[in-house]
Amino acid sequence: MRVTHLLPALLAAIPAVSASRGNLGLALGNKNADQSCKATSDYEADFDALKGVTTLVRTYSASDCNTAQNIVPAAKAKGFKVVLGVWPDYDQSFDQDFNALKQYVPGNEDVVTAITVGSEVLYRKGLTAQKLLSRIQQVQQQFPTVTVGTVDSWNKFADGTADPIIQGGVTYFLANGFAYWQDQEIGNASATYFADMSQAKRHIEQIAGANANKIRFGNGETGWPTDGGSDYGAAKAGTKNAEKFYQSGVCGMLAWGIDVFYFEAFDESWKPDSTGDNGQAMDEKHWGLFTADRQPKFNMTCPN
Ligand SMILES: *[C@@H]1O[C@H](CO)[C@@H](O)[C@H](O)[C@H]1NC(C)=O
Ligand SMILES: *[C@@H]1O[C@H](CO)[C@@H](O)[C@H](O)[C@H]1NC(C)=O
């Protein structure tokens, strides 16, 4: 592992995790630029554009836009792997996603590498940890051979909110961390990202106790808006800054042995604004590594 691009003081503070590099994946939306649902052919075009960067993507709902139905054949055709998402926040969204999984996962376990139940649902206070745990367990029981876990904001893991899920025996956790939404200038963004991830990871392993060696921890989302995006306090949008964050933060996290899902693969020009830690709503249309018409914005090769 070559770590010359990492901040040395930062690395010294972080315990060695793993001899092998983490895997890079990308968050992938299920709508085209005109807001229509992606068909299998659209996912195939996505995968053709992405394959030089990675062959792993994660999605957010199995039933919305028929995501599971449409993406699984595309992944098969193009040699991609998919982490499928379940939106557990409401009985109806959970039931619809669970039914879609029952239909499209069996026989496709070679493509569906994992299922995540929930995306920042604890952060939004959409479900209690107990309720989320029972939904994760329901999915795990249905698919005993598939990795099933959850994704939430790093601070919900670090502050104990997710403890009942860890104590309940779940072993797959993806923590989201955005130095941008934490109002950090680019010069401190990678340090903030590393601090976030280490705090979440350390707390999860502490609570897991004897189970800590079974935990699979990764970063579920990180990223930085490019030209055209909004500033967020000291965090300035811009393609140069996004490239800087990618090269130092993301490449560094991978070198540390942590899996990273970058948010996101393509710009989603239809998206409504999103709200950060200080309550301000900001543009979320310019977060792609690629433009909406699938052109790369900067050099995505990590030093190795
Ligand atoms: C820089 O990041 C570190 C790590 O998260 C944090 O402790 C520190 O407060 C940040 N500095 C500023 C000026 O926000
Ligand atoms: C992209 O970045 C990598 C790693 O820093 C570097 O080795 C490579 O030369 C760069 N490629 C281009 C075209 O600049």
mmCIF file of C-alpha atoms and ligand atoms in Angstrom:
data_model
loop_
_atom_site.group_PDB
_atom_site.id
_atom_site.type_symbol
_atom_site.label_atom_id
_atom_site.label_comp_id
_atom_site.label_asym_id
_atom_site.label_seq_id
_atom_site.Cartn_x
_atom_site.Cartn_y
_atom_site.Cartn_z
ATOM 1 C CA MET A 1 0.000 0.000 0.000
ATOM 2 C CA ARG A 2 1.437 3.353 -1.031
ATOM 3 C CA VAL A 3 0.332 6.185 1.174
ATOM 4 C CA THR A 4 2.442 9.101 0.073
ATOM 5 C CA HIS A 5 -0.659 11.053 -0.925
ATOM 6 C CA LEU A 6 -2.117 10.852 2.592
ATOM 7 C CA LEU A 7 -1.577 13.371 5.342
ATOM 8 C CA PRO A 8 1.160 11.686 7.399
ATOM 9 C CA ALA A 9 -0.026 12.972 10.779
ATOM 10 C CA LEU A 10 -3.484 11.703 10.053
ATOM 11 C CA LEU A 11 -2.284 8.261 9.104
ATOM 12 C CA ALA A 12 -0.201 7.993 12.240
ATOM 13 C CA ALA A 13 -3.350 8.570 14.276
ATOM 14 C CA ILE A 14 -5.255 5.821 12.533
ATOM 15 C CA PRO A 15 -4.641 2.177 13.342
ATOM 16 C CA ALA A 16 -3.700 -0.110 10.489
ATOM 17 C CA VAL A 17 -6.840 -1.770 9.248
ATOM 18 C CA SER A 18 -6.145 -4.122 6.449
ATOM 19 C CA ALA A 19 -3.360 -5.040 4.113
ATOM 20 C CA SER A 20 -5.637 -4.979 1.084
ATOM 21 C CA ARG A 21 -7.144 -1.985 -0.657
ATOM 22 C CA GLY A 22 -10.797 -1.183 -0.236
ATOM 23 C CA ASN A 23 -13.199 -1.544 -3.150
ATOM 24 C CA LEU A 24 -14.591 1.497 -4.901
ATOM 25 C CA GLY A 25 -18.295 1.514 -5.754
ATOM 26 C CA LEU A 26 -20.582 4.273 -6.988
ATOM 27 C CA ALA A 27 -24.028 5.417 -5.930
ATOM 28 C CA LEU A 28 -26.266 5.156 -8.974
ATOM 29 C CA GLY A 29 -29.642 6.857 -9.437
ATOM 30 C CA ASN A 30 -32.595 5.133 -11.077
ATOM 31 C CA LYS A 31 -33.799 8.069 -13.212
ATOM 32 C CA ASN A 32 -32.631 9.533 -16.498
ATOM 33 C CA ALA A 33 -31.905 13.232 -16.895
ATOM 34 C CA ASP A 34 -35.510 13.794 -18.098
ATOM 35 C CA GLN A 35 -36.705 12.124 -14.842
ATOM 36 C CA SER A 36 -38.019 9.021 -16.621
ATOM 37 C CA CYS A 37 -37.210 5.694 -14.964
ATOM 38 C CA LYS A 38 -34.076 3.980 -16.227
ATOM 39 C CA ALA A 39 -34.713 0.922 -18.390
ATOM 40 C CA THR A 40 -32.292 -1.996 -18.675
ATOM 41 C CA SER A 41 -30.746 -0.347 -21.760
ATOM 42 C CA ASP A 42 -30.107 2.854 -19.773
ATOM 43 C CA TYR A 43 -28.296 0.894 -17.052
ATOM 44 C CA GLU A 44 -26.287 -0.851 -19.761
ATOM 45 C CA ALA A 45 -25.207 2.531 -21.159
ATOM 46 C CA ASP A 46 -24.347 3.640 -17.589
ATOM 47 C CA PHE A 47 -22.218 0.550 -17.072
ATOM 48 C CA ASP A 48 -20.401 1.033 -20.382
ATOM 49 C CA ALA A 49 -19.429 4.541 -19.210
ATOM 50 C CA LEU A 50 -18.440 3.422 -15.688
ATOM 51 C CA LYS A 51 -16.524 0.239 -16.377
ATOM 52 C CA GLY A 52 -13.121 1.949 -16.528
ATOM 53 C CA VAL A 53 -13.670 3.207 -12.969
ATOM 54 C CA THR A 54 -15.457 0.323 -11.238
ATOM 55 C CA THR A 55 -17.904 -2.535 -11.793
ATOM 56 C CA LEU A 56 -19.785 -2.044 -8.487
ATOM 57 C CA VAL A 57 -22.795 0.206 -7.862
ATOM 58 C CA ARG A 58 -25.354 0.710 -5.102
ATOM 59 C CA THR A 59 -28.998 1.700 -5.459
ATOM 60 C CA TYR A 60 -31.607 2.964 -3.026
ATOM 61 C CA SER A 61 -34.892 1.163 -3.624
ATOM 62 C CA ALA A 62 -35.697 -2.179 -5.220
ATOM 63 C CA SER A 63 -39.228 -1.387 -6.410
ATOM 64 C CA ASP A 64 -39.191 2.350 -7.201
ATOM 65 C CA CYS A 65 -38.754 2.650 -10.994
ATOM 66 C CA ASN A 66 -38.548 -1.173 -11.047
ATOM 67 C CA THR A 67 -34.896 -0.793 -10.138
ATOM 68 C CA ALA A 68 -34.190 -4.434 -9.226
ATOM 69 C CA GLN A 69 -36.071 -5.742 -12.252
ATOM 70 C CA ASN A 70 -34.250 -3.424 -14.677
ATOM 71 C CA ILE A 71 -30.743 -3.266 -13.250
ATOM 72 C CA VAL A 72 -30.086 -6.965 -12.576
ATOM 73 C CA PRO A 73 -30.148 -8.047 -16.257
ATOM 74 C CA ALA A 74 -27.972 -5.057 -17.194
ATOM 75 C CA ALA A 75 -25.457 -5.973 -14.488
ATOM 76 C CA LYS A 76 -25.431 -9.562 -15.739
ATOM 77 C CA ALA A 77 -24.870 -8.467 -19.319
ATOM 78 C CA LYS A 78 -22.066 -6.039 -18.444
ATOM 79 C CA GLY A 79 -20.290 -7.909 -15.643
ATOM 80 C CA PHE A 80 -21.333 -5.516 -12.865
ATOM 81 C CA LYS A 81 -22.245 -6.190 -9.230
ATOM 82 C CA VAL A 82 -25.062 -4.381 -7.460
ATOM 83 C CA VAL A 83 -25.905 -3.568 -3.861
ATOM 84 C CA LEU A 84 -29.697 -3.319 -3.850
ATOM 85 C CA GLY A 85 -31.440 -0.942 -1.465
ATOM 86 C CA VAL A 86 -34.650 -1.275 0.533
ATOM 87 C CA TRP A 87 -36.537 1.845 1.643
ATOM 88 C CA PRO A 88 -37.865 0.694 5.040
ATOM 89 C CA ASP A 89 -39.235 4.037 6.247
ATOM 90 C CA TYR A 90 -42.898 3.184 5.597
ATOM 91 C CA ASP A 91 -44.809 -0.119 5.686
ATOM 92 C CA GLN A 92 -45.752 0.352 2.049
ATOM 93 C CA SER A 93 -42.263 1.177 0.745
ATOM 94 C CA PHE A 94 -40.802 -1.692 2.762
ATOM 95 C CA ASP A 95 -43.387 -4.207 1.516
ATOM 96 C CA GLN A 96 -42.956 -3.148 -2.106
ATOM 97 C CA ASP A 97 -39.177 -3.346 -1.945
ATOM 98 C CA PHE A 98 -39.253 -6.661 -0.065
ATOM 99 C CA ASN A 99 -41.579 -8.130 -2.698
ATOM 100 C CA ALA A 100 -39.317 -6.894 -5.513
ATOM 101 C CA LEU A 101 -36.339 -8.552 -3.809
ATOM 102 C CA LYS A 102 -38.234 -11.840 -3.472
ATOM 103 C CA GLN A 103 -38.891 -11.708 -7.186
ATOM 104 C CA TYR A 104 -35.502 -10.616 -8.514
ATOM 105 C CA VAL A 105 -32.806 -11.768 -6.061
ATOM 106 C CA PRO A 106 -33.221 -15.568 -6.123
ATOM 107 C CA GLY A 107 -30.997 -16.987 -8.861
ATOM 108 C CA ASN A 108 -29.132 -13.670 -9.184
ATOM 109 C CA GLU A 109 -26.996 -13.846 -6.059
ATOM 110 C CA ASP A 110 -23.882 -13.715 -8.269
ATOM 111 C CA VAL A 111 -24.838 -10.153 -9.234
ATOM 112 C CA VAL A 112 -26.541 -8.951 -6.038
ATOM 113 C CA THR A 113 -23.554 -8.776 -3.676
ATOM 114 C CA ALA A 114 -25.468 -7.212 -0.799
ATOM 115 C CA ILE A 115 -28.768 -5.671 0.286
ATOM 116 C CA THR A 116 -28.915 -2.521 2.371
ATOM 117 C CA VAL A 117 -32.073 -1.849 4.365
ATOM 118 C CA GLY A 118 -32.344 1.874 5.045
ATOM 119 C CA SER A 119 -30.464 4.927 3.833
ATOM 120 C CA GLU A 120 -29.977 7.468 6.657
ATOM 121 C CA VAL A 121 -33.311 6.473 8.207
ATOM 122 C CA LEU A 122 -31.882 6.913 11.741
ATOM 123 C CA TYR A 123 -30.454 10.328 10.773
ATOM 124 C CA ARG A 124 -33.920 11.368 9.560
ATOM 125 C CA LYS A 125 -35.522 9.784 12.652
ATOM 126 C CA GLY A 126 -37.755 7.873 10.230
ATOM 127 C CA LEU A 127 -37.576 4.638 12.249
ATOM 128 C CA THR A 128 -36.278 3.635 15.666
ATOM 129 C CA ALA A 129 -33.181 1.442 15.702
ATOM 130 C CA GLN A 130 -35.322 -1.439 17.049
ATOM 131 C CA LYS A 131 -37.794 -1.169 14.190
ATOM 132 C CA LEU A 132 -35.016 -0.905 11.617
ATOM 133 C CA LEU A 133 -33.312 -3.952 13.160
ATOM 134 C CA SER A 134 -36.472 -6.022 12.793
ATOM 135 C CA ARG A 135 -36.753 -5.044 9.126
ATOM 136 C CA ILE A 136 -33.100 -5.885 8.464
ATOM 137 C CA GLN A 137 -33.648 -9.259 10.175
ATOM 138 C CA GLN A 138 -36.752 -9.942 8.119
ATOM 139 C CA VAL A 139 -34.754 -9.410 4.908
ATOM 140 C CA GLN A 140 -31.790 -11.424 6.189
ATOM 141 C CA GLN A 141 -34.058 -14.380 7.039
ATOM 142 C CA GLN A 142 -35.483 -14.319 3.533
ATOM 143 C CA PHE A 143 -32.010 -14.258 1.925
ATOM 144 C CA PRO A 144 -29.753 -16.184 4.307
ATOM 145 C CA THR A 145 -26.828 -16.367 1.863
ATOM 146 C CA VAL A 146 -26.794 -12.675 0.939
ATOM 147 C CA THR A 147 -24.984 -9.976 2.947
ATOM 148 C CA VAL A 148 -27.656 -7.714 4.474
ATOM 149 C CA GLY A 149 -26.952 -4.506 6.382
ATOM 150 C CA THR A 150 -27.789 -0.831 6.619
ATOM 151 C CA VAL A 151 -26.465 2.594 5.629
ATOM 152 C CA ASP A 152 -26.614 5.664 7.837
ATOM 153 C CA SER A 153 -24.841 8.898 8.574
ATOM 154 C CA TRP A 154 -21.464 8.329 10.330
ATOM 155 C CA ASN A 155 -22.592 10.238 13.428
ATOM 156 C CA LYS A 156 -25.569 7.924 14.015
ATOM 157 C CA PHE A 157 -23.071 5.058 14.319
ATOM 158 C CA ALA A 158 -20.602 7.073 16.413
ATOM 159 C CA ASP A 159 -23.203 8.458 18.862
ATOM 160 C CA GLY A 160 -24.813 5.135 19.817
ATOM 161 C CA THR A 161 -28.118 5.584 17.962
ATOM 162 C CA ALA A 162 -27.432 2.430 15.922
ATOM 163 C CA ASP A 163 -26.249 0.325 18.900
ATOM 164 C CA PRO A 164 -29.374 -1.912 19.007
ATOM 165 C CA ILE A 165 -28.679 -2.923 15.390
ATOM 166 C CA ILE A 166 -25.051 -3.801 16.134
ATOM 167 C CA GLN A 167 -26.098 -5.686 19.269
ATOM 168 C CA GLY A 168 -28.786 -7.428 17.231
ATOM 169 C CA GLY A 169 -26.084 -9.211 15.247
ATOM 170 C CA VAL A 170 -26.105 -7.255 11.976
ATOM 171 C CA THR A 171 -22.567 -7.198 10.561
ATOM 172 C CA TYR A 172 -22.682 -5.044 7.401
ATOM 173 C CA PHE A 173 -22.531 -1.285 7.985
ATOM 174 C CA LEU A 174 -21.986 1.550 5.542
ATOM 175 C CA ALA A 175 -21.421 4.979 7.104
ATOM 176 C CA ASN A 176 -22.001 8.125 5.034
ATOM 177 C CA GLY A 177 -19.600 11.019 5.545
ATOM 178 C CA PHE A 178 -19.633 14.360 3.760
ATOM 179 C CA ALA A 179 -17.069 16.908 4.890
ATOM 180 C CA TYR A 180 -18.902 19.219 2.479
ATOM 181 C CA TRP A 181 -22.174 19.079 4.457
ATOM 182 C CA GLN A 182 -20.067 19.622 7.593
ATOM 183 C CA ASP A 183 -19.052 23.029 6.287
ATOM 184 C CA GLN A 184 -15.354 22.107 5.867
ATOM 185 C CA GLU A 185 -12.976 23.913 3.578
ATOM 186 C CA ILE A 186 -11.311 21.669 1.014
ATOM 187 C CA GLY A 187 -7.966 21.813 2.872
ATOM 188 C CA ASN A 188 -9.558 20.089 5.880
ATOM 189 C CA ALA A 189 -12.046 17.897 4.014
ATOM 190 C CA SER A 190 -10.035 14.690 3.881
ATOM 191 C CA ALA A 191 -9.029 14.977 7.547
ATOM 192 C CA THR A 192 -12.697 15.421 8.471
ATOM 193 C CA TYR A 193 -13.724 12.459 6.327
ATOM 194 C CA PHE A 194 -11.091 10.233 7.934
ATOM 195 C CA ALA A 195 -12.096 11.376 11.416
ATOM 196 C CA ASP A 196 -15.765 10.649 10.669
ATOM 197 C CA MET A 197 -15.092 7.179 9.324
ATOM 198 C CA SER A 198 -12.702 6.213 12.120
ATOM 199 C CA GLN A 199 -15.158 7.325 14.795
ATOM 200 C CA ALA A 200 -18.009 5.341 13.253
ATOM 201 C CA LYS A 201 -15.845 2.264 12.721
ATOM 202 C CA ARG A 202 -14.324 2.337 16.184
ATOM 203 C CA HIS A 203 -17.714 2.646 17.896
ATOM 204 C CA ILE A 204 -19.274 -0.156 15.840
ATOM 205 C CA GLU A 205 -16.374 -2.497 16.643
ATOM 206 C CA GLN A 206 -16.523 -1.589 20.325
ATOM 207 C CA ILE A 207 -20.234 -2.370 20.542
ATOM 208 C CA ALA A 208 -19.852 -5.545 18.461
ATOM 209 C CA GLY A 209 -17.347 -6.829 21.051
ATOM 210 C CA ALA A 210 -16.600 -10.495 20.376
ATOM 211 C CA ASN A 211 -18.330 -10.150 16.991
ATOM 212 C CA ALA A 212 -16.035 -7.308 15.859
ATOM 213 C CA ASN A 213 -14.059 -9.561 13.515
ATOM 214 C CA LYS A 214 -17.273 -10.346 11.602
ATOM 215 C CA ILE A 215 -18.114 -6.685 10.962
ATOM 216 C CA ARG A 216 -17.847 -5.461 7.381
ATOM 217 C CA PHE A 217 -17.547 -1.685 7.569
ATOM 218 C CA GLY A 218 -17.467 0.661 4.619
ATOM 219 C CA ASN A 219 -18.277 4.202 3.549
ATOM 220 C CA GLY A 220 -21.772 4.326 2.026
ATOM 221 C CA GLU A 221 -21.565 7.792 0.500
ATOM 222 C CA THR A 222 -19.059 10.581 0.218
ATOM 223 C CA GLY A 223 -18.432 13.201 -2.457
ATOM 224 C CA TRP A 224 -18.009 16.834 -3.362
ATOM 225 C CA PRO A 225 -20.048 19.023 -5.751
ATOM 226 C CA THR A 226 -18.358 20.151 -8.955
ATOM 227 C CA ASP A 227 -18.667 23.366 -11.012
ATOM 228 C CA GLY A 228 -22.258 24.601 -10.986
ATOM 229 C CA GLY A 229 -22.953 23.213 -7.485
ATOM 230 C CA SER A 230 -23.591 25.316 -4.365
ATOM 231 C CA ASP A 231 -21.055 26.346 -1.743
ATOM 232 C CA TYR A 232 -21.831 25.276 1.812
ATOM 233 C CA GLY A 233 -20.209 27.714 4.218
ATOM 234 C CA ALA A 234 -16.468 27.120 3.977
ATOM 235 C CA ALA A 235 -17.034 24.177 1.633
ATOM 236 C CA LYS A 236 -16.661 25.543 -1.893
ATOM 237 C CA ALA A 237 -18.127 23.646 -4.829
ATOM 238 C CA GLY A 238 -15.943 23.186 -7.886
ATOM 239 C CA THR A 239 -14.508 20.510 -10.114
ATOM 240 C CA LYS A 240 -10.917 21.205 -8.954
ATOM 241 C CA ASN A 241 -11.966 20.778 -5.324
ATOM 242 C CA ALA A 242 -13.938 17.611 -6.117
ATOM 243 C CA GLU A 243 -10.867 16.160 -7.804
ATOM 244 C CA LYS A 244 -8.730 17.132 -4.813
ATOM 245 C CA PHE A 245 -11.148 15.459 -2.407
ATOM 246 C CA TYR A 246 -11.316 12.366 -4.587
ATOM 247 C CA GLN A 247 -7.545 12.042 -4.987
ATOM 248 C CA SER A 248 -6.712 12.622 -1.340
ATOM 249 C CA GLY A 249 -9.837 11.553 0.596
ATOM 250 C CA VAL A 250 -11.315 8.775 -1.500
ATOM 251 C CA CYS A 251 -8.039 7.309 -2.773
ATOM 252 C CA GLY A 252 -6.649 7.558 0.766
ATOM 253 C CA MET A 253 -9.655 5.750 2.259
ATOM 254 C CA LEU A 254 -9.291 2.951 -0.300
ATOM 255 C CA ALA A 255 -5.580 2.703 0.462
ATOM 256 C CA TRP A 256 -6.497 2.403 4.147
ATOM 257 C CA GLY A 257 -8.469 -0.730 3.216
ATOM 258 C CA ILE A 258 -11.971 0.725 3.569
ATOM 259 C CA ASP A 259 -14.627 0.193 0.876
ATOM 260 C CA VAL A 260 -16.002 3.467 -0.493
ATOM 261 C CA PHE A 261 -19.216 4.167 -2.380
ATOM 262 C CA TYR A 262 -18.763 7.563 -4.012
ATOM 263 C CA PHE A 263 -21.843 9.772 -4.352
ATOM 264 C CA GLU A 264 -22.461 9.727 -7.157
ATOM 265 C CA ALA A 265 -21.875 8.194 -10.574
ATOM 266 C CA PHE A 266 -23.727 10.731 -12.757
ATOM 267 C CA ASP A 267 -25.142 14.217 -12.268
ATOM 268 C CA GLU A 268 -28.876 14.076 -11.606
ATOM 269 C CA SER A 269 -30.099 17.305 -13.130
ATOM 270 C CA TRP A 270 -33.713 16.713 -12.050
ATOM 271 C CA LYS A 271 -32.903 16.478 -8.335
ATOM 272 C CA PRO A 272 -34.458 18.732 -5.683
ATOM 273 C CA ASP A 273 -32.196 20.491 -3.163
ATOM 274 C CA SER A 274 -30.847 18.656 -0.112
ATOM 275 C CA THR A 275 -30.370 19.907 3.458
ATOM 276 C CA GLY A 276 -27.068 19.834 5.387
ATOM 277 C CA ASP A 277 -25.979 20.080 9.035
ATOM 278 C CA ASN A 278 -26.751 23.798 9.351
ATOM 279 C CA GLY A 279 -30.287 23.377 7.993
ATOM 280 C CA GLN A 280 -29.641 25.135 4.690
ATOM 281 C CA ALA A 281 -30.954 23.509 1.522
ATOM 282 C CA MET A 282 -28.477 23.307 -1.338
ATOM 283 C CA ASP A 283 -28.177 22.133 -4.897
ATOM 284 C CA GLU A 284 -27.691 18.370 -5.325
ATOM 285 C CA LYS A 285 -27.521 18.297 -9.116
ATOM 286 C CA HIS A 286 -23.747 18.440 -9.661
ATOM 287 C CA TRP A 287 -22.279 15.620 -7.593
ATOM 288 C CA GLY A 288 -21.474 13.187 -10.393
ATOM 289 C CA LEU A 289 -18.059 11.846 -11.291
ATOM 290 C CA PHE A 290 -19.626 11.963 -14.743
ATOM 291 C CA THR A 291 -21.946 14.505 -16.323
ATOM 292 C CA ALA A 292 -25.566 13.548 -16.988
ATOM 293 C CA ASP A 293 -24.519 12.646 -20.544
ATOM 294 C CA ARG A 294 -21.864 10.294 -19.170
ATOM 295 C CA GLN A 295 -18.663 12.302 -19.703
ATOM 296 C CA PRO A 296 -15.973 12.009 -16.989
ATOM 297 C CA LYS A 297 -15.182 15.270 -15.158
ATOM 298 C CA PHE A 298 -11.682 14.549 -13.857
ATOM 299 C CA ASN A 299 -8.924 11.954 -13.435
ATOM 300 C CA MET A 300 -10.356 9.125 -11.317
ATOM 301 C CA THR A 301 -7.257 6.944 -11.236
ATOM 302 C CA CYS A 302 -5.842 6.535 -7.743
ATOM 303 C CA PRO A 303 -2.089 6.380 -7.296
ATOM 304 C CA ASN A 304 -1.209 2.776 -6.431
HETATM 305 C C1 LIG B 1 -10.551 19.935 10.642
HETATM 306 O O1 LIG B 1 -10.938 18.593 10.778
HETATM 307 C C2 LIG B 1 -10.683 18.037 12.050
HETATM 308 C C3 LIG B 1 -11.048 16.557 11.977
HETATM 309 O O2 LIG B 1 -12.417 16.416 11.786
HETATM 310 C C4 LIG B 1 -11.490 18.791 13.097
HETATM 311 O O3 LIG B 1 -11.187 18.270 14.378
HETATM 312 C C5 LIG B 1 -11.181 20.269 13.029
HETATM 313 O O4 LIG B 1 -12.034 20.961 13.904
HETATM 314 C C6 LIG B 1 -11.359 20.799 11.624
HETATM 315 N N1 LIG B 1 -10.918 22.178 11.526
HETATM 316 C C7 LIG B 1 -11.778 23.170 11.297
HETATM 317 C C8 LIG B 1 -11.142 24.526 11.162
HETATM 318 O O5 LIG B 1 -12.994 23.025 11.184
HETATM 319 C C1 LIG B 2 -4.272 10.351 -13.154
HETATM 320 O O1 LIG B 2 -3.863 10.249 -11.813
HETATM 321 C C2 LIG B 2 -2.945 9.192 -11.582
HETATM 322 C C3 LIG B 2 -2.727 9.097 -10.076
HETATM 323 O O2 LIG B 2 -2.436 10.322 -9.510
HETATM 324 C C4 LIG B 2 -1.671 9.439 -12.361
HETATM 325 O O3 LIG B 2 -0.791 8.366 -12.161
HETATM 326 C C5 LIG B 2 -1.996 9.573 -13.839
HETATM 327 O O4 LIG B 2 -0.830 9.945 -14.547
HETATM 328 C C6 LIG B 2 -3.090 10.626 -14.057
HETATM 329 N N1 LIG B 2 -3.482 10.599 -15.445
HETATM 330 C C7 LIG B 2 -3.572 11.697 -16.193
HETATM 331 C C8 LIG B 2 -4.051 11.523 -17.591
HETATM 332 O O5 LIG B 2 -3.297 12.804 -15.752
#
